[in-house]
PDB file of C-alpha atoms in Angstrom:
ATOM      1  CA  MET Z   1     -24.415 -20.414  -0.923  1.00 38.00           C
ATOM      2  CA  LYS Z   2     -23.140 -19.282   2.171  1.00 40.00           C
ATOM      3  CA  ARG Z   3     -26.055 -17.625   3.592  1.00 39.00           C
ATOM      4  CA  PRO Z   4     -27.993 -20.866   4.899  1.00 39.00           C
ATOM      5  CA  SER Z   5     -24.737 -21.775   6.789  1.00 43.00           C
ATOM      6  CA  LEU Z   6     -24.476 -18.282   8.451  1.00 37.00           C
ATOM      7  CA  LEU Z   7     -28.009 -18.273   9.589  1.00 37.00           C
ATOM      8  CA  LEU Z   8     -27.641 -22.004  11.031  1.00 41.00           C
ATOM      9  CA  LEU Z   9     -24.420 -20.596  12.783  1.00 41.00           C
ATOM     10  CA  VAL Z  10     -26.495 -18.024  14.249  1.00 39.00           C
ATOM     11  CA  LEU Z  11     -29.191 -20.520  15.459  1.00 39.00           C
ATOM     12  CA  VAL Z  12     -26.242 -22.909  16.758  1.00 40.00           C
ATOM     13  CA  LEU Z  13     -24.716 -20.140  18.851  1.00 43.00           C
ATOM     14  CA  VAL Z  14     -28.075 -19.071  20.347  1.00 41.00           C
ATOM     15  CA  LEU Z  15     -28.832 -22.633  21.396  1.00 38.00           C
ATOM     16  CA  LEU Z  16     -25.249 -23.245  22.611  1.00 41.00           C
ATOM     17  CA  LEU Z  17     -25.216 -19.904  24.626  1.00 44.00           C
ATOM     18  CA  PRO Z  18     -28.516 -19.186  25.944  1.00 40.00           C
ATOM     19  CA  ALA Z  19     -26.267 -16.651  27.961  1.00 38.00           C
ATOM     20  CA  VAL Z  20     -24.601 -15.351  24.860  1.00 42.00           C
ATOM     21  CA  LEU Z  21     -25.694 -13.013  26.178  1.00 41.00           C
ATOM     22  CA  HIS Z  22     -22.769 -13.732  28.194  1.00 47.00           C
ATOM     23  CA  ALA Z  23     -21.834 -10.996  26.494  1.00 47.00           C
ATOM     24  CA  GLN Z  24     -19.736  -9.227  29.088  1.00 53.00           C
ATOM     25  CA  GLY Z  25     -18.756  -5.493  28.333  1.00 66.00           C
ATOM     26  CA  ASP Z  26     -15.419  -6.998  27.504  1.00 84.00           C
ATOM     27  CA  PRO Z  27     -15.405  -7.511  23.578  1.00 88.00           C
ATOM     28  CA  LEU Z  28     -12.044  -9.699  23.732  1.00 92.00           C
ATOM     29  CA  ALA Z  29     -13.533 -12.068  26.172  1.00 92.00           C
ATOM     30  CA  TRP Z  30     -16.914 -12.063  24.240  1.00 91.00           C
ATOM     31  CA  LEU Z  31     -15.137 -12.850  21.049  1.00 94.00           C
ATOM     32  CA  ASN Z  32     -12.985 -15.823  22.199  1.00 95.00           C
ATOM     33  CA  GLY Z  33     -15.945 -17.099  24.080  1.00 94.00           C
ATOM     34  CA  ILE Z  34     -17.827 -17.712  20.924  1.00 93.00           C
ATOM     35  CA  ARG Z  35     -15.022 -18.651  18.862  1.00 95.00           C
ATOM     36  CA  ARG Z  36     -14.304 -21.477  21.503  1.00 95.00           C
ATOM     37  CA  ASN Z  37     -17.848 -22.468  21.342  1.00 93.00           C
ATOM     38  CA  VAL Z  38     -17.798 -23.087  17.557  1.00 92.00           C
ATOM     39  CA  GLY Z  39     -14.242 -24.541  17.761  1.00 95.00           C
ATOM     40  CA  VAL Z  40     -12.360 -21.550  16.022  1.00 95.00           C
ATOM     41  CA  PRO Z  41      -8.935 -20.701  17.284  1.00 96.00           C
ATOM     42  CA  VAL Z  42      -9.192 -17.905  19.795  1.00 97.00           C
ATOM     43  CA  VAL Z  43      -7.173 -14.639  19.200  1.00 97.00           C
ATOM     44  CA  ALA Z  44      -4.860 -12.810  20.952  1.00 97.00           C
ATOM     45  CA  PRO Z  45      -4.952  -8.901  21.887  1.00 96.00           C
ATOM     46  CA  ASP Z  46      -2.943  -6.470  19.847  1.00 96.00           C
ATOM     47  CA  PRO Z  47      -2.193  -2.860  21.105  1.00 95.00           C
ATOM     48  CA  LEU Z  48      -1.711  -1.482  17.675  1.00 95.00           C
ATOM     49  CA  LEU Z  49      -5.235  -2.708  16.759  1.00 96.00           C
ATOM     50  CA  SER Z  50      -6.699  -1.471  19.747  1.00 96.00           C
ATOM     51  CA  ARG Z  51      -5.298   2.152  19.555  1.00 96.00           C
ATOM     52  CA  THR Z  52      -6.611   2.206  15.785  1.00 96.00           C
ATOM     53  CA  ALA Z  53      -9.913   1.095  16.608  1.00 96.00           C
ATOM     54  CA  ALA Z  54     -10.197   3.474  19.867  1.00 96.00           C
ATOM     55  CA  LEU Z  55      -9.157   6.497  17.659  1.00 95.00           C
ATOM     56  CA  TRP Z  56     -11.701   5.551  15.059  1.00 95.00           C
ATOM     57  CA  ALA Z  57     -14.511   4.853  17.719  1.00 96.00           C
ATOM     58  CA  GLU Z  58     -13.678   8.477  19.099  1.00 95.00           C
ATOM     59  CA  ARG Z  59     -14.056   9.903  15.699  1.00 93.00           C
ATOM     60  CA  LEU Z  60     -17.272   8.045  14.801  1.00 94.00           C
ATOM     61  CA  ALA Z  61     -18.750   9.204  18.363  1.00 94.00           C
ATOM     62  CA  ALA Z  62     -18.139  12.814  17.582  1.00 92.00           C
ATOM     63  CA  ALA Z  63     -19.612  12.401  14.098  1.00 90.00           C
ATOM     64  CA  GLY Z  64     -22.496  10.599  15.066  1.00 89.00           C
ATOM     65  CA  ILE Z  65     -22.390   8.099  12.334  1.00 88.00           C
ATOM     66  CA  LEU Z  66     -21.262   4.487  11.813  1.00 91.00           C
ATOM     67  CA  SER Z  67     -18.902   4.071   8.678  1.00 91.00           C
ATOM     68  CA  HIS Z  68     -15.890   1.949   7.586  1.00 93.00           C
ATOM     69  CA  ARG Z  69     -14.509   4.638   5.220  1.00 89.00           C
ATOM     70  CA  GLY Z  70     -13.387   8.152   5.851  1.00 85.00           C
ATOM     71  CA  ASP Z  71     -14.330  10.978   3.731  1.00 79.00           C
ATOM     72  CA  ASP Z  72     -11.380  10.425   1.310  1.00 79.00           C
ATOM     73  CA  GLY Z  73     -12.167   6.674   0.884  1.00 84.00           C
ATOM     74  CA  SER Z  74      -9.487   5.546   3.678  1.00 86.00           C
ATOM     75  CA  THR Z  75     -10.192   2.233   5.154  1.00 93.00           C
ATOM     76  CA  GLY Z  76      -9.647   0.466   8.408  1.00 93.00           C
ATOM     77  CA  LEU Z  77      -6.341  -0.919   6.731  1.00 93.00           C
ATOM     78  CA  ASP Z  78      -5.336   2.840   6.009  1.00 91.00           C
ATOM     79  CA  ARG Z  79      -6.037   3.622   9.661  1.00 92.00           C
ATOM     80  CA  TYR Z  80      -3.929   0.871  10.775  1.00 94.00           C
ATOM     81  CA  ARG Z  81      -1.157   1.574   8.632  1.00 91.00           C
ATOM     82  CA  ALA Z  82      -1.153   5.240   9.569  1.00 89.00           C
ATOM     83  CA  GLN Z  83      -0.299   3.681  13.239  1.00 90.00           C
ATOM     84  CA  GLY Z  84       2.563   1.880  11.823  1.00 89.00           C
ATOM     85  CA  GLY Z  85       0.798  -1.594  11.380  1.00 93.00           C
ATOM     86  CA  THR Z  86       2.402  -3.773   8.584  1.00 94.00           C
ATOM     87  CA  GLU Z  87      -0.021  -6.632   7.997  1.00 95.00           C
ATOM     88  CA  VAL Z  88      -1.717  -6.687   4.759  1.00 93.00           C
ATOM     89  CA  ARG Z  89      -5.164  -7.685   5.756  1.00 94.00           C
ATOM     90  CA  VAL Z  90      -7.430  -6.525   8.393  1.00 96.00           C
ATOM     91  CA  GLY Z  91     -11.190  -6.769   9.220  1.00 96.00           C
ATOM     92  CA  GLU Z  92     -13.340  -4.383  11.025  1.00 97.00           C
ATOM     93  CA  ILE Z  93     -16.816  -4.417  12.785  1.00 96.00           C
ATOM     94  CA  LEU Z  94     -18.828  -1.545  14.162  1.00 95.00           C
ATOM     95  CA  GLY Z  95     -21.589  -1.077  16.812  1.00 93.00           C
ATOM     96  CA  ALA Z  96     -23.420   1.301  18.661  1.00 94.00           C
ATOM     97  CA  GLY Z  97     -26.068   0.876  21.540  1.00 93.00           C
ATOM     98  CA  PRO Z  98     -26.831   1.851  25.201  1.00 94.00           C
ATOM     99  CA  GLY Z  99     -23.462  -0.069  26.156  1.00 91.00           C
ATOM    100  CA  LEU Z 100     -20.993  -2.791  25.056  1.00 91.00           C
ATOM    101  CA  VAL Z 101     -23.240  -5.445  26.254  1.00 91.00           C
ATOM    102  CA  GLU Z 102     -26.001  -4.406  23.881  1.00 92.00           C
ATOM    103  CA  ILE Z 103     -23.627  -3.968  20.979  1.00 93.00           C
ATOM    104  CA  GLU Z 104     -22.317  -7.444  21.561  1.00 92.00           C
ATOM    105  CA  LYS Z 105     -25.720  -8.609  21.458  1.00 92.00           C
ATOM    106  CA  GLY Z 106     -26.229  -6.881  18.243  1.00 93.00           C
ATOM    107  CA  TRP Z 107     -23.185  -8.450  16.614  1.00 93.00           C
ATOM    108  CA  MET Z 108     -24.477 -11.990  17.622  1.00 90.00           C
ATOM    109  CA  ALA Z 109     -27.618 -11.293  16.055  1.00 92.00           C
ATOM    110  CA  SER Z 110     -26.048 -10.393  12.529  1.00 91.00           C
ATOM    111  CA  ALA Z 111     -24.882 -13.280  10.317  1.00 92.00           C
ATOM    112  CA  GLU Z 112     -22.630 -10.869   8.731  1.00 93.00           C
ATOM    113  CA  HIS Z 113     -20.787  -9.674  11.487  1.00 93.00           C
ATOM    114  CA  LEU Z 114     -20.488 -13.266  13.002  1.00 93.00           C
ATOM    115  CA  GLN Z 115     -18.929 -14.443   9.685  1.00 94.00           C
ATOM    116  CA  LEU Z 116     -16.146 -11.671  10.017  1.00 95.00           C
ATOM    117  CA  ALA Z 117     -15.462 -12.151  13.944  1.00 95.00           C
ATOM    118  CA  LEU Z 118     -15.325 -15.986  13.612  1.00 95.00           C
ATOM    119  CA  SER Z 119     -12.946 -16.260  10.582  1.00 96.00           C
ATOM    120  CA  SER Z 120     -10.556 -18.807  11.348  1.00 94.00           C
ATOM    121  CA  GLY Z 121      -7.867 -16.735   9.487  1.00 94.00           C
ATOM    122  CA  TRP Z 122      -7.706 -14.011  12.245  1.00 97.00           C
ATOM    123  CA  THR Z 123      -4.914 -14.528  14.832  1.00 97.00           C
ATOM    124  CA  HIS Z 124      -5.125 -11.112  16.731  1.00 97.00           C
ATOM    125  CA  THR Z 125      -7.704  -8.604  17.472  1.00 97.00           C
ATOM    126  CA  GLY Z 126      -8.002  -5.077  19.169  1.00 97.00           C
ATOM    127  CA  TRP Z 127     -11.076  -2.781  20.204  1.00 95.00           C
ATOM    128  CA  GLY Z 128     -12.038   0.623  21.506  1.00 95.00           C
ATOM    129  CA  SER Z 129     -15.136   2.355  22.357  1.00 94.00           C
ATOM    130  CA  ALA Z 130     -16.232   6.038  22.972  1.00 95.00           C
ATOM    131  CA  PRO Z 131     -19.389   7.604  24.341  1.00 93.00           C
ATOM    132  CA  SER Z 132     -21.711   9.210  22.086  1.00 90.00           C
ATOM    133  CA  GLY Z 133     -24.604  11.067  23.696  1.00 87.00           C
ATOM    134  CA  GLY Z 134     -26.298   8.851  25.799  1.00 87.00           C
ATOM    135  CA  SER Z 135     -24.822   5.746  23.546  1.00 91.00           C
ATOM    136  CA  GLN Z 136     -21.680   4.177  23.025  1.00 93.00           C
ATOM    137  CA  VAL Z 137     -19.667   3.472  19.773  1.00 95.00           C
ATOM    138  CA  ALA Z 138     -17.386   0.208  19.550  1.00 95.00           C
ATOM    139  CA  VAL Z 139     -14.987  -0.628  16.974  1.00 96.00           C
ATOM    140  CA  MET Z 140     -13.450  -4.279  16.756  1.00 97.00           C
ATOM    141  CA  MET Z 141     -10.580  -4.825  14.397  1.00 98.00           C
ATOM    142  CA  PHE Z 142      -8.706  -8.207  13.275  1.00 98.00           C
ATOM    143  CA  THR Z 143      -5.722  -9.172  11.272  1.00 97.00           C
ATOM    144  CA  GLU Z 144      -3.790 -12.184  10.618  1.00 97.00           C
ATOM    145  CA  LYS Z 145       0.016 -12.129  11.607  1.00 97.00           C
ATOM    146  CA  ARG Z 146       2.067 -14.474   9.500  1.00 97.00           C
ATOM    147  CA  VAL Z 147       5.469 -13.305  10.798  1.00 97.00           C
ATOM    148  CA  GLU Z 148       6.505 -13.654  14.866  1.00 96.00           C
ATOM    149  CA  ASN Z 149       8.744 -11.042  16.276  1.00 95.00           C
ATOM    150  CA  LEU Z 150       8.837  -8.704  13.204  1.00 95.00           C
ATOM    151  CA  LEU Z 151      11.582  -6.028  13.960  1.00 94.00           C
ATOM    152  CA  ILE Z 152      12.138  -3.250  11.785  1.00 92.00           C
ATOM    153  CA  VAL Z 153      15.243  -1.041  12.819  1.00 91.00           C
ATOM    154  CA  GLN Z 154      16.840   2.253  11.229  1.00 86.00           C
ATOM    155  CA  GLY Z 155      20.562   2.146  11.361  1.00 85.00           C
ATOM    156  CA  SER Z 156      22.935   4.936  10.355  1.00 84.00           C
ATOM    157  CA  ASP Z 157      23.452   3.353   6.747  1.00 85.00           C
ATOM    158  CA  ARG Z 158      20.919   0.560   6.619  1.00 89.00           C
ATOM    159  CA  LEU Z 159      17.197  -0.463   7.673  1.00 91.00           C
ATOM    160  CA  THR Z 160      17.239  -4.015   9.062  1.00 94.00           C
ATOM    161  CA  VAL Z 161      14.038  -6.226   8.862  1.00 96.00           C
ATOM    162  CA  SER Z 162      14.030  -9.584  10.902  1.00 97.00           C
ATOM    163  CA  GLY Z 163      11.659 -12.070  12.245  1.00 97.00           C
ATOM    164  CA  SER Z 164      10.575 -15.470  11.495  1.00 98.00           C
ATOM    165  CA  PHE Z 165       7.755 -16.762   9.357  1.00 98.00           C
ATOM    166  CA  VAL Z 166       4.674 -18.667  10.884  1.00 97.00           C
ATOM    167  CA  PRO Z 167       3.684 -21.013   7.974  1.00 96.00           C
ATOM    168  CA  ARG Z 168       6.010 -24.142   8.201  1.00 95.00           C
ATOM    169  CA  ASP Z 169       5.820 -24.317   4.314  1.00 95.00           C
ATOM    170  CA  ALA Z 170       7.795 -20.859   3.881  1.00 96.00           C
ATOM    171  CA  ALA Z 171      10.296 -22.268   1.844  1.00 96.00           C
ATOM    172  CA  ARG Z 172      12.184 -18.994   1.320  1.00 95.00           C
ATOM    173  CA  GLY Z 173      11.946 -15.206   2.551  1.00 96.00           C
ATOM    174  CA  VAL Z 174      11.629 -12.542   0.081  1.00 96.00           C
ATOM    175  CA  LEU Z 175      11.608  -8.456   0.630  1.00 96.00           C
ATOM    176  CA  TYR Z 176      11.128  -6.091  -2.000  1.00 94.00           C
ATOM    177  CA  ASN Z 177      12.365  -2.602  -1.879  1.00 91.00           C
ATOM    178  CA  GLY Z 178      10.247  -0.700  -4.137  1.00 87.00           C
ATOM    179  CA  LEU Z 179      10.495  -3.223  -7.090  1.00 87.00           C
ATOM    180  CA  ASP Z 180      13.807  -4.374  -6.249  1.00 89.00           C
ATOM    181  CA  PRO Z 181      14.510  -7.630  -4.523  1.00 92.00           C
ATOM    182  CA  VAL Z 182      16.589  -7.513  -1.322  1.00 93.00           C
ATOM    183  CA  PRO Z 183      18.547 -10.810  -0.840  1.00 92.00           C
ATOM    184  CA  PRO Z 184      18.434 -12.178   2.697  1.00 95.00           C
ATOM    185  CA  SER Z 185      21.464 -11.308   4.777  1.00 96.00           C
ATOM    186  CA  GLU Z 186      20.326 -14.458   7.181  1.00 97.00           C
ATOM    187  CA  TRP Z 187      17.816 -17.320   6.446  1.00 97.00           C
ATOM    188  CA  ASP Z 188      17.275 -20.375   8.589  1.00 97.00           C
ATOM    189  CA  PRO Z 189      15.260 -23.072   6.810  1.00 96.00           C
ATOM    190  CA  SER Z 190      14.294 -24.945   9.947  1.00 96.00           C
ATOM    191  CA  SER Z 191      13.123 -21.868  12.145  1.00 97.00           C
ATOM    192  CA  ARG Z 192      12.099 -19.842   9.014  1.00 97.00           C
ATOM    193  CA  ARG Z 193      14.098 -17.012  10.773  1.00 98.00           C
ATOM    194  CA  PHE Z 194      15.170 -14.098   8.139  1.00 98.00           C
ATOM    195  CA  LEU Z 195      17.095 -11.087   8.401  1.00 98.00           C
ATOM    196  CA  PHE Z 196      17.395  -8.424   5.485  1.00 97.00           C
ATOM    197  CA  GLU Z 197      19.403  -5.537   5.331  1.00 95.00           C
ATOM    198  CA  VAL Z 198      18.176  -2.636   3.152  1.00 92.00           C
ATOM    199  CA  ARG Z 199      20.461   0.145   1.937  1.00 87.00           C
ATOM    200  CA  GLY Z 200      19.849   2.980  -0.415  1.00 74.00           C
ATOM    201  CA  MET Z 201      16.220   3.457   0.582  1.00 68.00           C
ATOM    202  CA  ASP Z 202      14.280   6.198  -1.021  1.00 63.00           C
ATOM    203  CA  PRO Z 203      13.105   8.794   1.919  1.00 56.00           C
ATOM    204  CA  ALA Z 204       9.351   7.458   1.135  1.00 60.00           C
ATOM    205  CA  GLY Z 205      10.387   3.912   0.343  1.00 77.00           C
ATOM    206  CA  TYR Z 206       7.719   1.124   0.256  1.00 87.00           C
ATOM    207  CA  LEU Z 207       8.585  -2.419   1.257  1.00 92.00           C
ATOM    208  CA  ARG Z 208       7.025  -5.731   0.729  1.00 94.00           C
ATOM    209  CA  LEU Z 209       7.680  -8.754   2.844  1.00 97.00           C
ATOM    210  CA  GLY Z 210       6.726 -12.224   2.100  1.00 97.00           C
ATOM    211  CA  TYR Z 211       7.481 -15.802   1.310  1.00 97.00           C
ATOM    212  CA  VAL Z 212       7.803 -18.263  -1.308  1.00 96.00           C
ATOM    213  CA  VAL Z 213       6.316 -21.813  -1.611  1.00 95.00           C
ATOM    214  CA  GLY Z 214       7.037 -23.426  -4.800  1.00 90.00           C
ATOM    215  CA  GLU Z 215       6.950 -20.450  -7.376  1.00 87.00           C
ATOM    216  CA  ARG Z 216       4.262 -18.656  -5.326  1.00 93.00           C
ATOM    217  CA  PHE Z 217       4.754 -15.756  -3.341  1.00 94.00           C
ATOM    218  CA  THR Z 218       2.807 -14.833  -0.443  1.00 96.00           C
ATOM    219  CA  LEU Z 219       2.753 -11.349   0.686  1.00 96.00           C
ATOM    220  CA  THR Z 220       2.885 -11.033   4.691  1.00 97.00           C
ATOM    221  CA  ASN Z 221       3.725  -7.266   5.504  1.00 96.00           C
ATOM    222  CA  ALA Z 222       3.837  -4.086   3.536  1.00 93.00           C
ATOM    223  CA  PHE Z 223       4.907  -0.628   4.930  1.00 89.00           C
ATOM    224  CA  THR Z 224       6.302   2.558   3.850  1.00 84.00           C
ATOM    225  CA  TRP Z 225       9.412   4.042   5.749  1.00 77.00           C
ATOM    226  CA  PRO Z 226       9.422   5.792   8.193  1.00 73.00           C
ATOM    227  CA  ARG Z 227       6.482   3.510   9.495  1.00 71.00           C
ATOM    228  CA  GLY Z 228       3.028   5.066   9.609  1.00 68.00           C
ATOM    229  CA  THR Z 229       3.479   7.442   6.628  1.00 63.00           C
ATOM    230  CA  GLY Z 230       0.498   5.562   5.090  1.00 51.00           C
ATOM    231  CA  SER Z 231      -0.288   3.594   1.982  1.00 48.00           C
ATOM    232  CA  PRO Z 232       1.568   4.550  -1.388  1.00 40.00           C
ATOM    233  CA  GLY Z 233      -0.363   7.325  -3.024  1.00 37.00           C
ATOM    234  CA  ALA Z 234      -2.589   8.070   0.193  1.00 41.00           C
ATOM    235  CA  GLU Z 235      -2.161  11.548   1.551  1.00 39.00           C
ATOM    236  CA  ASP Z 236      -4.824  11.923   4.622  1.00 38.00           C
ATOM    237  CA  ARG Z 237      -5.125   8.522   6.294  1.00 35.00           C
ATOM    238  CA  PHE Z 238      -7.234   9.937   9.328  1.00 39.00           C
ATOM    239  CA  ALA Z 239      -9.857  11.734   7.695  1.00 43.00           C
ATOM    240  CA  PRO Z 240     -13.244  12.054   9.418  1.00 47.00           C
ATOM    241  CA  PRO Z 241     -15.887   9.485   8.863  1.00 55.00           C
ATOM    242  CA  ALA Z 242     -17.769   9.620   5.713  1.00 51.00           C
ATOM    243  CA  PRO Z 243     -21.789   9.881   6.227  1.00 50.00           C
ATOM    244  CA  SER Z 244     -23.475   6.451   6.064  1.00 43.00           C
ATOM    245  CA  PRO Z 245     -25.073   5.689   2.619  1.00 34.00           C
TER     246      PRO Z 245
END
């Protein structure tokens, strides 16, 4: 049922942007340009996403292929976590061509790539590129941040996790240390600001942060500690790209 609307979106974009081709060799400007034109909120740059995307672009360029998965099955989310990312959902689009402008044109011509790039759920993006012979490989990544000013600090006897939930309906913050809930040390319902203090963590502890609305728990962030050690059960989160199917 979604296909006709995606094709229509492509046609509308082409009609609205005879210059779409205002493609600029700056993927962030390109992305926010088309998001504005279709009434979707713009996204902010995120350095960690850009670092993750740039490292994967280098790997893909060196291997001479395009793939979203490493040969161990690792994904863009795994690579983001390996860099210390904590958000629970990421998106990723790949492209190759003579230059960034041509890659952007290719993304514009693909309903699948546009659907992902224009999702209203994304709040942040990052991108990276690398030369591959006479071509360029580009990776653009997206995520949704539901926590502002997230700060995770290791103290001598505890780990503190603080920040503010963005959704206004967040009625209560929840943090799990493994399977054990950690009561908040501070919670301000008006600003939705929270502070948790975690004591007695396992050396490879896994924490999940989120909020409750009614009886429903919404996961916002998940991470192992130390940050960047990967998802639970994963060993190598920087494996070379797998050959394209």
